Coordinates of C-alpha atoms in Angstrom, one line a residue:
G1 CA 254.1 77.4 36.7
G2 CA 251.3 80.2 36.5
A3 CA 251.5 79.9 32.7
R4 CA 247.9 79.1 31.3
Q5 CA 246.8 76.8 28.3
V6 CA 243.5 78.4 26.8
T7 CA 241.2 75.8 25.3
K8 CA 238.5 76.9 22.9
E9 CA 235.2 75.0 24.3
P10 CA 231.3 76.0 25.2
P11 CA 231.0 77.1 28.7
K12 CA 229.2 74.6 30.6
T13 CA 226.2 76.7 31.4
A14 CA 226.5 79.1 28.5
K15 CA 223.4 80.7 26.8
E16 CA 222.8 84.0 24.4
M17 CA 221.7 86.8 26.6
P18 CA 220.8 90.3 25.0
K19 CA 223.3 93.0 25.9
S20 CA 221.5 95.5 24.0
Y21 CA 218.9 96.2 21.4
S22 CA 219.5 98.3 18.1
F23 CA 216.7 100.2 16.3
G24 CA 217.1 102.9 13.9
D25 CA 219.6 105.2 14.9
F26 CA 219.3 104.5 18.5
T27 CA 220.4 101.7 20.9
I28 CA 219.1 100.9 24.5
D29 CA 222.1 99.6 26.5
L30 CA 220.9 97.2 29.1
D31 CA 224.4 97.3 30.7
R32 CA 224.3 100.8 31.4
G33 CA 220.8 100.9 31.8
C34 CA 220.2 103.8 29.3
L35 CA 219.6 105.0 25.6
V36 CA 222.4 106.0 23.0
R37 CA 222.3 107.9 19.9
A38 CA 225.1 108.3 17.9
G39 CA 227.4 107.3 21.0
E40 CA 225.8 109.9 23.1
E41 CA 223.6 109.3 26.1
V42 CA 220.0 110.5 25.5
K43 CA 218.7 111.4 29.0
L44 CA 215.6 109.5 30.1
R45 CA 214.1 109.4 33.6
P46 CA 214.1 106.0 35.0
K47 CA 210.5 105.0 34.5
V48 CA 210.6 106.4 30.9
Y49 CA 213.4 104.0 30.2
E50 CA 211.7 101.1 31.9
A51 CA 208.7 101.7 29.8
L52 CA 210.8 101.8 26.5
K53 CA 212.6 98.6 27.7
Y54 CA 209.7 96.8 28.3
L55 CA 207.9 97.9 25.0
I56 CA 211.2 96.9 23.1
E57 CA 211.6 93.4 24.8
N58 CA 207.8 92.8 23.8
N59 CA 208.2 94.3 20.4
N60 CA 205.4 93.7 18.0
R61 CA 203.0 92.6 20.9
L62 CA 199.9 94.4 21.7
V63 CA 200.8 95.6 25.5
S64 CA 197.9 96.7 27.3
K65 CA 197.9 99.9 29.7
E66 CA 197.3 97.6 32.6
E67 CA 200.0 95.6 31.7
L68 CA 202.5 98.5 31.2
I69 CA 201.7 100.1 34.2
K70 CA 202.1 96.8 36.5
A71 CA 205.6 96.4 34.9
I72 CA 206.6 100.0 35.6
W73 CA 205.3 100.6 39.0
P74 CA 204.6 97.2 40.4
A75 CA 204.0 98.2 44.1
S76 CA 202.2 101.8 43.3
F77 CA 198.9 103.1 42.5
V78 CA 199.5 105.2 39.4
T79 CA 197.0 106.8 37.0
D80 CA 196.8 106.6 33.5
D81 CA 198.2 110.1 33.2
S82 CA 201.3 108.7 34.3
L83 CA 202.0 106.6 31.8
V84 CA 200.8 108.8 29.2
Q85 CA 203.4 111.3 30.4
C86 CA 206.2 108.4 30.0
L87 CA 205.2 107.7 26.4
V88 CA 205.3 111.3 25.7
E89 CA 208.8 111.6 27.0
V90 CA 209.5 108.3 25.2
R91 CA 208.4 109.8 21.7
R92 CA 209.9 113.0 22.3
A93 CA 213.4 111.4 22.7
L94 CA 212.9 109.0 19.7
G95 CA 211.4 112.0 17.6
D96 CA 208.4 109.4 16.9
E97 CA 205.5 111.9 16.7
A98 CA 204.4 110.0 13.7
Q99 CA 204.5 106.7 15.7
R100 CA 207.0 105.1 13.6
C101 CA 208.4 103.2 16.6
I102 CA 205.4 103.2 19.1
K103 CA 202.3 102.7 18.0
T104 CA 199.3 103.6 20.0
V105 CA 196.1 101.5 19.7
P106 CA 193.2 103.2 20.7
R107 CA 191.4 101.9 24.1
R108 CA 194.0 98.9 23.9
G109 CA 197.5 99.5 24.3
Y110 CA 200.7 100.3 22.9
M111 CA 202.9 98.2 20.2
F112 CA 206.7 98.6 19.8
V113 CA 206.6 98.4 15.7
A114 CA 209.9 99.4 14.8
E115 CA 212.6 96.6 13.5
V116 CA 214.7 95.5 16.5
N117 CA 218.2 93.8 16.6
P118 CA 219.3 92.1 19.6
V119 CA 223.1 92.3 20.4
S120 CA 223.7 89.2 22.5
L121 CA 226.5 88.5 24.9
P122 CA 227.0 84.9 25.9
A123 CA 226.2 84.2 29.6
F124 CA 228.8 82.0 31.6
D125 CA 229.4 80.2 34.8
E126 CA 232.4 80.8 37.3
T127 CA 234.7 78.4 35.4
G128 CA 234.6 80.5 32.1
T129 CA 236.6 83.1 31.1
G130 CA 233.9 84.9 29.8
D131 CA 234.8 84.8 26.0
G132 CA 233.8 81.1 25.4
T133 CA 237.2 79.7 26.9
T134 CA 238.2 77.8 29.6
A135 CA 241.6 78.1 31.1
T136 CA 243.6 75.1 32.2
P137 CA 247.2 75.0 33.4
V138 CA 250.1 74.2 31.1
G139 CA 251.5 70.3 31.1
A140 CA 248.0 69.5 32.7
D141 CA 246.5 66.4 31.6
V142 CA 242.8 67.0 30.9
A143 CA 242.0 63.3 30.9
G144 CA 244.0 63.4 34.2
D145 CA 241.7 65.4 36.2
F146 CA 239.2 62.4 35.7
A147 CA 241.9 59.6 36.4
H148 CA 242.7 61.2 39.9
P149 CA 239.5 62.3 41.4
Q150 CA 240.8 61.8 45.1
Q151 CA 243.8 64.0 44.3
P152 CA 242.9 67.7 45.2
A153 CA 243.8 70.0 42.3
V154 CA 246.6 72.7 42.9
E155 CA 245.7 76.2 41.8
P156 CA 248.6 77.9 40.8
A157 CA 249.6 81.4 43.1
A158 CA 248.4 83.7 40.2
L159 CA 245.2 82.2 39.9
I160 CA 244.4 82.4 43.5
V161 CA 245.1 85.8 43.8
R162 CA 243.3 86.5 40.8
K163 CA 240.1 84.9 42.1
T164 CA 240.5 86.8 45.3
N165 CA 240.6 90.0 43.9
Y166 CA 237.3 89.0 41.5
T167 CA 235.7 88.3 44.9
A168 CA 236.5 91.7 46.4
L169 CA 235.6 93.4 43.7
A170 CA 232.4 91.6 43.2
L171 CA 231.6 92.3 46.9
G172 CA 232.6 95.8 46.9
I173 CA 230.4 96.6 43.8
T174 CA 227.6 94.7 45.4
I175 CA 228.2 97.1 48.6
L176 CA 228.2 100.2 46.4
V177 CA 224.9 99.1 44.5
F178 CA 223.0 98.6 47.8
V179 CA 224.5 102.0 49.1
N180 CA 223.5 103.8 46.2
V181 CA 220.2 102.3 45.9
G182 CA 219.4 103.1 50.0
L183 CA 220.9 106.8 48.9
Y184 CA 218.5 107.1 46.1
F185 CA 215.5 106.1 48.1
F186 CA 216.3 108.3 51.2
F187 CA 216.9 111.4 49.0
R188 CA 214.1 110.6 46.2
D189 CA 211.7 112.9 48.0
K190 CA 214.5 115.0 50.2
R191 CA 214.6 118.3 48.0
P192 CA 216.4 120.9 49.7
E193 CA 214.2 123.1 51.5
D194 CA 215.7 126.0 49.5
D195 CA 214.9 124.1 46.0
A196 CA 211.2 125.1 46.3
I197 CA 209.1 125.3 43.1
H198 CA 207.5 128.7 43.0
S199 CA 205.6 128.9 39.7
I200 CA 202.7 126.3 38.4
A201 CA 200.4 125.9 35.8
V202 CA 197.0 123.8 36.2
M203 CA 195.9 122.4 33.3
P204 CA 192.4 122.0 32.5
L205 CA 191.3 118.6 34.0
V206 CA 190.0 116.6 31.4
N207 CA 186.3 115.6 31.4
A208 CA 186.4 111.7 31.2
S209 CA 183.1 111.0 31.5
G210 CA 182.1 111.1 28.0
D211 CA 179.0 113.6 28.7
P212 CA 179.9 117.4 27.4
N213 CA 177.0 118.3 30.1
L214 CA 179.5 117.6 32.6
E215 CA 182.1 120.0 31.3
Y216 CA 181.2 122.5 34.2
L217 CA 182.7 120.3 36.7
S218 CA 185.8 119.7 35.3
D219 CA 186.4 123.2 34.4
G220 CA 184.9 124.3 37.7
I221 CA 187.3 121.9 40.0
T222 CA 190.3 123.6 37.8
E223 CA 189.4 126.7 38.3
N224 CA 188.9 126.6 42.0
I225 CA 192.5 124.8 42.3
I226 CA 193.7 127.8 40.4
N227 CA 192.0 130.5 42.6
S228 CA 192.8 128.4 45.7
L229 CA 196.6 128.5 44.9
S230 CA 196.4 131.9 43.7
R231 CA 196.2 133.2 47.2
L232 CA 199.5 132.2 48.0
P233 CA 201.8 135.2 47.5
R234 CA 205.0 133.2 46.7
L235 CA 203.7 130.9 44.3
K236 CA 203.1 132.2 40.6
V237 CA 200.2 130.8 38.8
M238 CA 199.4 130.6 35.6
A239 CA 195.9 132.3 35.2
R240 CA 192.9 130.4 34.0
A241 CA 192.4 132.2 30.6
T242 CA 195.9 131.0 29.9
V243 CA 196.1 127.1 30.8
F244 CA 192.3 127.0 29.1
R245 CA 193.8 127.7 25.6
Y246 CA 195.2 124.3 25.9
K247 CA 191.8 122.5 26.5
G248 CA 190.8 119.8 24.4
Q249 CA 194.3 119.7 22.9
E250 CA 196.6 116.6 23.6
A251 CA 199.5 118.6 24.4
D252 CA 202.5 117.8 26.2
P253 CA 202.4 118.8 29.6
I254 CA 206.5 119.4 29.9
K255 CA 206.6 121.3 26.9
V256 CA 203.8 123.6 27.9
G257 CA 205.3 123.8 31.4
H258 CA 208.7 124.9 29.5
D259 CA 206.5 127.2 27.1
L260 CA 204.8 128.8 30.0
K261 CA 208.1 129.2 32.0
V262 CA 206.9 127.4 35.1
G263 CA 208.5 124.9 37.8
A264 CA 205.4 122.3 37.8
M265 CA 202.6 121.0 36.0
L266 CA 199.1 119.7 37.5
T267 CA 197.0 117.3 34.9
G268 CA 194.2 115.0 36.0
R269 CA 191.0 113.9 34.6
V270 CA 187.3 114.0 36.2
V271 CA 185.1 110.9 35.6
Q272 CA 181.3 110.9 37.1
Q273 CA 179.0 108.1 37.6
G274 CA 175.9 109.3 39.0
N275 CA 176.6 111.7 41.7
N276 CA 180.1 110.5 42.5
P277 CA 183.1 112.6 40.9
T278 CA 186.5 110.6 40.7
V279 CA 189.4 113.1 40.3
N280 CA 192.6 112.1 39.3
V281 CA 195.4 114.4 39.3
D282 CA 199.4 114.1 38.6
L283 CA 202.0 116.7 39.8
M284 CA 205.1 117.1 37.6
N285 CA 208.5 118.5 37.8
V286 CA 208.8 120.4 34.7
A287 CA 212.7 120.4 34.9
D288 CA 213.5 116.8 34.8
G289 CA 210.0 115.4 34.0
T290 CA 209.8 113.5 37.4
Q291 CA 206.5 112.8 39.3
L292 CA 206.2 114.5 42.1
W293 CA 202.9 113.4 43.3
G294 CA 199.8 111.6 42.0
E295 CA 196.5 110.9 43.6
K296 CA 192.7 109.2 42.7
Y297 CA 190.1 110.6 44.7
D298 CA 186.7 108.8 45.0
R299 CA 184.2 111.0 46.6
K300 CA 180.5 112.3 46.6
L301 CA 179.7 115.5 45.1
S302 CA 179.5 117.1 48.7
D303 CA 182.9 116.0 49.4
I304 CA 184.3 118.1 46.7
F305 CA 185.6 120.7 48.7
A306 CA 187.6 118.7 50.6
V307 CA 189.1 117.1 47.6
Q308 CA 189.9 120.6 46.2
E309 CA 191.4 121.5 49.9
E310 CA 193.5 118.0 49.5
I311 CA 195.0 118.7 46.2
A312 CA 196.0 122.4 47.2
R313 CA 197.6 121.3 50.4
Q314 CA 199.6 118.5 48.8
I315 CA 200.7 120.7 46.1
S316 CA 202.0 123.1 48.3
D317 CA 204.0 120.7 50.5
K318 CA 205.1 118.9 47.1
L319 CA 206.5 122.0 45.7
R320 CA 208.2 122.7 49.3
L321 CA 206.2 125.9 49.9
K322 CA 206.6 127.4 53.6
L323 CA 203.1 128.6 54.3
T324 CA 202.3 130.9 57.3
G325 CA 199.0 130.2 59.5
E326 CA 197.2 132.6 57.6
E327 CA 198.2 130.9 54.1
Q328 CA 197.5 127.4 55.4
Q329 CA 194.0 128.8 56.2
Q330 CA 193.3 130.6 52.8
L331 CA 194.3 127.0 51.3
S332 CA 191.6 125.5 53.4
K333 CA 188.7 128.4 53.3
R334 CA 185.4 126.9 51.7
Y335 CA 182.9 129.8 50.7
T336 CA 179.8 127.0 50.9
E337 CA 178.9 123.9 52.3
N338 CA 175.9 123.6 50.0
A339 CA 176.5 121.1 47.3
E340 CA 173.5 122.5 45.4
A341 CA 174.7 125.8 45.4
Y342 CA 178.3 124.8 44.4
R343 CA 176.9 123.3 41.7
A344 CA 174.7 126.1 40.7
F345 CA 177.9 128.5 41.0
L346 CA 180.0 126.1 38.7
W347 CA 177.3 126.3 36.2
G348 CA 177.3 130.3 36.5
R349 CA 181.0 130.5 36.0
F350 CA 181.1 128.1 33.0
F351 CA 178.1 130.4 31.2
W352 CA 180.1 133.6 32.5
E353 CA 183.5 132.5 30.5
R354 CA 181.6 132.5 27.0
R355 CA 181.4 136.4 27.0
T356 CA 178.3 136.3 25.5
E357 CA 174.7 138.3 26.0
D358 CA 173.4 134.9 26.2
G359 CA 176.3 133.5 28.5
M360 CA 175.8 136.5 30.9
K361 CA 172.1 136.1 31.4
K362 CA 172.1 132.4 32.0
G363 CA 175.3 133.1 34.4
I364 CA 172.9 135.4 36.1
Q365 CA 170.1 132.8 36.6
H366 CA 172.8 130.1 38.0
F367 CA 174.1 132.4 40.3
Q368 CA 171.0 133.2 41.8
Q369 CA 170.2 129.7 41.8
A370 CA 173.4 129.5 44.1
I371 CA 172.4 132.6 46.5
D372 CA 168.9 131.1 46.9
S373 CA 170.5 127.5 47.9
D374 CA 172.8 129.6 50.3
P375 CA 172.2 133.4 51.1
S376 CA 176.0 133.6 52.4
Y377 CA 177.6 132.3 49.4
A378 CA 179.8 135.3 48.8
L379 CA 181.4 134.1 45.4
A380 CA 178.0 133.7 44.2
Y381 CA 177.4 137.3 44.6
V382 CA 180.6 138.4 42.9
G383 CA 179.8 136.2 40.0
L384 CA 176.4 138.0 39.9
A385 CA 178.4 141.2 39.8
D386 CA 180.6 140.2 37.3
C387 CA 177.7 139.2 34.7
Y388 CA 176.0 142.5 35.1
L389 CA 179.5 144.4 34.6
I390 CA 179.8 142.7 31.5
L391 CA 176.4 143.3 30.1
Y392 CA 177.0 146.9 30.8
D393 CA 180.2 147.3 29.7
Y394 CA 179.7 145.3 26.6
G395 CA 176.8 147.5 25.7
F396 CA 174.0 144.7 25.8
L397 CA 172.1 146.4 28.7
S398 CA 171.5 150.0 29.6
P399 CA 173.2 151.4 32.4
Q400 CA 170.5 152.1 34.4
E401 CA 169.6 148.8 34.1
S402 CA 172.7 146.9 34.8
A403 CA 175.0 148.9 36.9
P404 CA 173.2 149.2 40.2
K405 CA 173.0 145.2 40.3
A406 CA 176.3 145.1 39.6
R407 CA 177.1 147.4 42.7
A408 CA 174.5 145.8 45.1
A409 CA 175.9 142.3 44.1
A410 CA 179.5 143.3 44.6
T411 CA 178.9 145.3 48.0
K412 CA 176.7 142.1 49.3
A413 CA 180.1 140.1 48.7
L414 CA 182.0 142.2 50.8
E415 CA 179.5 142.3 53.5
I416 CA 179.7 138.5 53.6
D417 CA 183.2 138.5 53.4
D418 CA 185.7 141.3 52.8
T419 CA 189.0 139.5 52.2
L420 CA 187.3 138.4 48.7
A421 CA 190.0 139.8 46.1
E422 CA 187.4 139.3 43.3
A423 CA 184.7 141.3 45.0
H424 CA 187.0 144.5 45.4
A425 CA 188.2 144.1 41.8
S426 CA 184.5 144.0 40.6
L427 CA 183.6 146.8 43.1
A428 CA 186.6 148.9 41.7
Y429 CA 185.7 148.3 38.0
F430 CA 182.1 150.0 38.6
K431 CA 183.6 152.7 40.4
F432 CA 185.7 153.9 37.7
S433 CA 183.5 152.7 34.7
Y434 CA 180.0 154.0 36.1
E435 CA 180.6 156.2 39.3
W436 CA 183.7 157.6 37.9
D437 CA 184.8 157.5 41.6
W438 CA 188.6 157.5 40.8
P439 CA 190.2 157.2 44.3
G440 CA 187.6 155.2 45.8
A441 CA 188.2 152.6 42.4
E442 CA 192.0 152.8 43.0
A443 CA 191.7 151.9 46.7
E444 CA 189.7 149.1 45.7
F445 CA 192.0 147.8 43.0
R446 CA 195.2 147.8 45.6
R447 CA 193.1 146.0 48.0
A448 CA 192.5 143.3 45.8
I449 CA 196.1 143.1 44.5
E450 CA 196.8 142.7 48.3
L451 CA 194.5 140.2 49.1
S452 CA 195.5 138.1 45.9
P453 CA 198.9 138.8 44.2
N454 CA 198.2 136.3 41.3
Y455 CA 194.8 137.4 40.5
A456 CA 195.7 138.6 36.9
T457 CA 192.2 140.3 36.2
A458 CA 193.0 142.7 39.2
H459 CA 196.3 143.5 37.5
H460 CA 194.7 144.2 34.2
W461 CA 191.6 145.9 35.2
Y462 CA 194.0 148.3 37.3
G463 CA 196.3 148.9 34.5
Y464 CA 193.2 149.8 32.4
Y465 CA 192.1 152.1 34.9
L466 CA 195.6 153.9 35.1
A467 CA 195.6 154.2 31.2
V468 CA 192.4 156.1 30.8
R469 CA 193.9 158.4 33.5
G470 CA 197.0 158.9 31.5
R471 CA 199.4 157.4 34.1
F472 CA 200.8 155.1 31.0
D473 CA 203.9 154.0 32.5
E474 CA 202.1 152.7 35.7
S475 CA 199.2 151.3 33.5
L476 CA 201.9 149.1 31.6
A477 CA 203.6 148.1 34.6
E478 CA 200.4 146.4 35.7
M479 CA 199.1 145.1 32.4
R480 CA 202.6 143.5 32.2
R481 CA 202.5 141.9 35.7
G482 CA 199.0 140.8 34.6
E483 CA 200.3 139.2 31.3
E484 CA 202.9 137.5 33.2
I485 CA 200.4 135.7 35.4
D486 CA 198.1 135.2 32.3
P487 CA 200.5 135.2 29.1
L488 CA 197.9 133.8 26.6
S489 CA 195.2 136.1 27.6
L490 CA 193.8 138.0 24.5
I491 CA 192.0 140.7 26.1
I492 CA 195.2 141.6 28.5
K493 CA 197.3 141.4 25.0
T494 CA 194.6 143.8 23.4
N495 CA 194.6 146.3 26.0
I496 CA 198.5 146.5 26.1
G497 CA 197.9 147.7 22.4
R498 CA 195.1 150.1 23.6
L499 CA 197.6 151.7 25.9
L500 CA 200.1 151.9 23.1
F501 CA 197.3 153.6 20.9
W502 CA 196.1 156.1 23.7
E503 CA 199.8 156.9 23.9
R504 CA 200.0 157.7 20.3
K505 CA 202.4 155.1 19.2
Y506 CA 200.5 153.9 16.5
D507 CA 202.8 151.5 14.7
L508 CA 203.4 149.5 17.9
A509 CA 200.0 149.1 18.6
I510 CA 199.0 148.0 15.4
A511 CA 202.0 145.4 15.7
Q512 CA 200.3 144.3 19.0
F513 CA 196.6 144.2 17.7
K514 CA 198.2 141.6 15.0
S515 CA 200.3 139.7 17.1
V516 CA 196.8 139.2 18.9
L517 CA 195.2 138.1 15.7
E518 CA 198.0 135.8 14.9
M519 CA 197.0 133.9 18.1
D520 CA 193.1 134.4 17.4
P521 CA 191.9 135.6 13.9
N522 CA 188.3 135.7 15.3
F523 CA 189.0 138.1 18.4
A524 CA 186.8 140.7 18.0
S525 CA 188.0 143.4 20.1
A526 CA 191.5 143.4 18.5
R527 CA 190.0 143.6 15.1
E528 CA 188.2 146.6 16.3
K529 CA 191.4 148.4 18.0
L530 CA 193.1 147.4 14.7
A531 CA 190.4 149.5 12.7
E532 CA 191.0 152.5 15.0
A533 CA 194.7 152.5 14.5
Y534 CA 194.5 152.6 11.4
E535 CA 191.8 155.4 11.3
A536 CA 194.2 157.2 13.6
K537 CA 196.9 156.8 10.8
Q538 CA 194.6 157.8 8.0
M539 CA 195.0 154.5 6.5
Y540 CA 191.3 154.2 5.7
P541 CA 191.2 151.5 3.0
E542 CA 192.9 149.4 5.7
A543 CA 190.4 151.0 8.6
I544 CA 187.4 150.0 6.9
A545 CA 188.5 146.5 5.8
E546 CA 188.9 145.7 9.6
Y547 CA 185.8 147.4 10.6
Q548 CA 183.7 145.3 8.3
K549 CA 185.7 142.0 9.7
W550 CA 184.6 143.3 12.9
A551 CA 181.2 144.0 12.2
A552 CA 180.8 140.2 11.0
L553 CA 182.5 138.8 14.1
V554 CA 179.9 140.6 16.2
G555 CA 177.0 139.4 14.5
D556 CA 176.1 142.6 12.8
G557 CA 176.4 141.6 9.0
E558 CA 174.2 144.2 7.7
L559 CA 177.1 147.0 8.8
A560 CA 179.8 144.5 7.4
A561 CA 178.2 144.5 4.1
Q562 CA 177.3 148.2 3.9
L563 CA 180.6 149.8 4.9
G564 CA 182.6 148.6 1.7
P565 CA 180.1 150.0 -0.7
A566 CA 179.8 153.3 1.1
Y567 CA 183.3 153.8 1.4
A568 CA 183.8 153.2 -2.4
A569 CA 181.1 155.5 -3.6
S570 CA 181.6 158.3 -0.8
G571 CA 185.0 157.9 0.7
Y572 CA 185.9 157.4 4.4
K573 CA 183.3 160.3 5.5
G574 CA 180.4 158.2 3.6
A575 CA 181.3 155.3 5.3
I576 CA 181.1 156.3 8.6
T577 CA 177.8 158.4 7.7
K578 CA 176.3 155.3 6.8
W579 CA 177.2 153.9 10.2
I580 CA 175.7 156.4 11.7
E581 CA 172.6 155.8 10.0
H582 CA 172.7 152.4 10.6
L583 CA 172.7 152.7 14.4
G584 CA 169.0 154.2 13.8
Q585 CA 167.4 154.6 17.2
T586 CA 170.3 155.0 19.1
R587 CA 170.4 153.0 22.6
E588 CA 171.7 154.8 26.0
Q589 CA 174.5 152.5 25.9
D590 CA 175.7 153.4 22.6
Y591 CA 175.7 157.2 23.3
T592 CA 179.6 157.3 23.7
Q593 CA 180.0 155.4 20.2
R594 CA 177.8 157.8 18.4
A595 CA 179.8 160.6 19.8
M596 CA 183.1 159.3 18.6
L597 CA 181.5 158.3 15.1
H598 CA 180.9 162.2 14.7
A599 CA 183.9 163.2 16.0
A600 CA 185.8 161.2 13.6
V601 CA 184.5 162.9 10.5
G602 CA 184.9 166.2 12.1
D603 CA 181.2 166.9 13.0
K604 CA 181.9 168.7 16.3
E605 CA 178.4 169.9 17.1
Q606 CA 176.7 166.3 16.8
A607 CA 179.9 165.2 18.9
F608 CA 179.1 167.4 21.8
L609 CA 175.4 166.5 21.3
W610 CA 175.9 163.1 21.9
L611 CA 178.6 163.2 24.6
G612 CA 176.3 165.6 26.6
K613 CA 173.8 162.4 26.7
A614 CA 176.4 159.9 27.1
Y615 CA 177.2 161.9 30.5
E616 CA 173.7 162.5 31.6
A617 CA 173.2 158.6 30.7
R618 CA 176.5 157.5 32.1
S619 CA 177.1 155.7 29.1
T620 CA 179.5 153.1 28.1
W621 CA 183.2 154.0 27.3
L622 CA 182.8 157.7 28.4
Y623 CA 185.5 157.1 30.7
Q624 CA 188.1 157.2 27.7
L625 CA 187.4 160.7 27.2
R626 CA 191.1 162.2 28.3
V627 CA 192.9 159.7 25.9
A628 CA 191.0 158.3 23.3
P629 CA 192.5 160.1 19.8
V630 CA 189.3 160.3 18.0
F631 CA 188.6 163.3 20.5
D632 CA 191.9 165.2 19.8
G633 CA 189.8 167.3 17.5
L634 CA 187.5 168.4 20.2
R635 CA 190.2 169.2 22.9
S636 CA 190.6 173.0 22.1
D637 CA 186.8 173.7 23.0
A638 CA 186.0 174.9 26.5
R639 CA 183.2 172.4 26.4
F640 CA 185.3 169.6 26.2
A641 CA 187.6 170.4 29.3
D642 CA 184.3 171.1 31.2
L643 CA 183.2 167.9 30.7
Q644 CA 186.5 166.2 31.7
K645 CA 186.1 168.3 34.9
R646 CA 182.8 166.9 35.7
I647 CA 184.1 163.3 35.0
G648 CA 187.1 163.8 37.0
L649 CA 189.5 163.5 34.5
E650 CA 190.8 167.0 34.7

């Protein structure tokens, strides 16, 4: 009949096969192809799972990067960054930042060092039942199977039906697996058209050359990719100042992406051997951690323009952005074909970013070299203009010495290319800060933003312009837009605090300045403005303490040492008087500051004397006249109203 007798015996081809591996609180389930903790699946990308599985299967053995890459991506070219990203995700899933499970052996590879316990499942051939037993019909003589080999065995009907069902089931599963695999590969790169990613952060490309003198190249390529992508109006691109705060850190790019609230992250590295740089880049989807694209470029420096264009085009394609013909042209726009001019320009930007007097002067030298190599290099003229603007605005050079040169360079850039947003923004800043041409400045700011909606500096400077004109609501909107693009910019956050300060919202301003100093205690501008806010609230001990810290940060140790004792001996007025004495022979660029110090201690006549000098010299910061609280004691005087009118701030 159909009844079966079960006899315990090892299957003919049985061998122990691991069904899963357990370690710590985790189990890696080989049947389901997943990582499990406390009965719950831990979500991993397929390649991340494969990396973990391979390391576990080779536990307590050093696995080189090359071996691991070959095991995970056997038929593809990928960079080391893809592997590093996989291991970052593995460690994040395991909570293994301390490397208790996976140990990194510098320059060699990785080793899974946690204790691993295989959970085995016996394999079996088709005569087995799957549990280490064999089935025989009741009443059959086991020896008789061999006594009558010529007689065909008769299988019970139930067993025939069961075998047929198993065969059909196996065939169905096989078909389903092949269909699913096919669909996976078909749809892997087929995100819906409306599933475009509209925000990205380009992390600073790592200088992997081992030569710090090549930082200018990796930084410059990063900045140029950012600038190219920023010209696309429907793509939000994190600004340079924000992403460069991660420079030199081994940050998890997916975590950074979540922190910055962007949809995609670009990472990479630059290696230069001789004159030939190699650029490796990887583009990742922040939402699920998948790699959207990766490439390696081995080119000559003279071909680096094409590399940057290709990277920008690939990014726009992989993010599913629909570009107009004009936008496609913007991505491939080159500002010079001269490799030496480009190299000098990158050096100029490198020094400009330091925001120091020495950095500005070295920047001028390199931008001039770029112009000498290519007189039609519009961006080099913009760099020249920005250096002179900083030298003027920070008080490093007199207005007469720096301002005309800034204007000439910005104007020349626009003569060459009037679609340069950076040139329009630089000219706008010059027009309002030096020429007091308020309508002209506003028109230039608006044009800059129209040309490059993602240019954070244009939004920031325009917001600053609106603030000094007393248009506070509009100012805050522009500042916030700049902050959205450049969320870690200390100067934007500081100037939002200045806006609150100029609105006489002193407590909010103090809180804002303190938040900046929590990010960077050595950011001098925030120290100075915090002191001014304390001063406005007549919190004089706090104000003097912050002024001392500010003076030390800007390199004026003598003033820092004098303010405390002067305040202790003669109070607040005595400390400010000591500061005025410290200025000695006042430079033209300090006229406004001297007027502010006299106004702070109620010396109206001296304040007006120095305001008059500041007007004649077009001294730095006089554009703050309408909004600065320190001048409130002068506003009722007719001379003040007349001065405002002459500046155009009535």
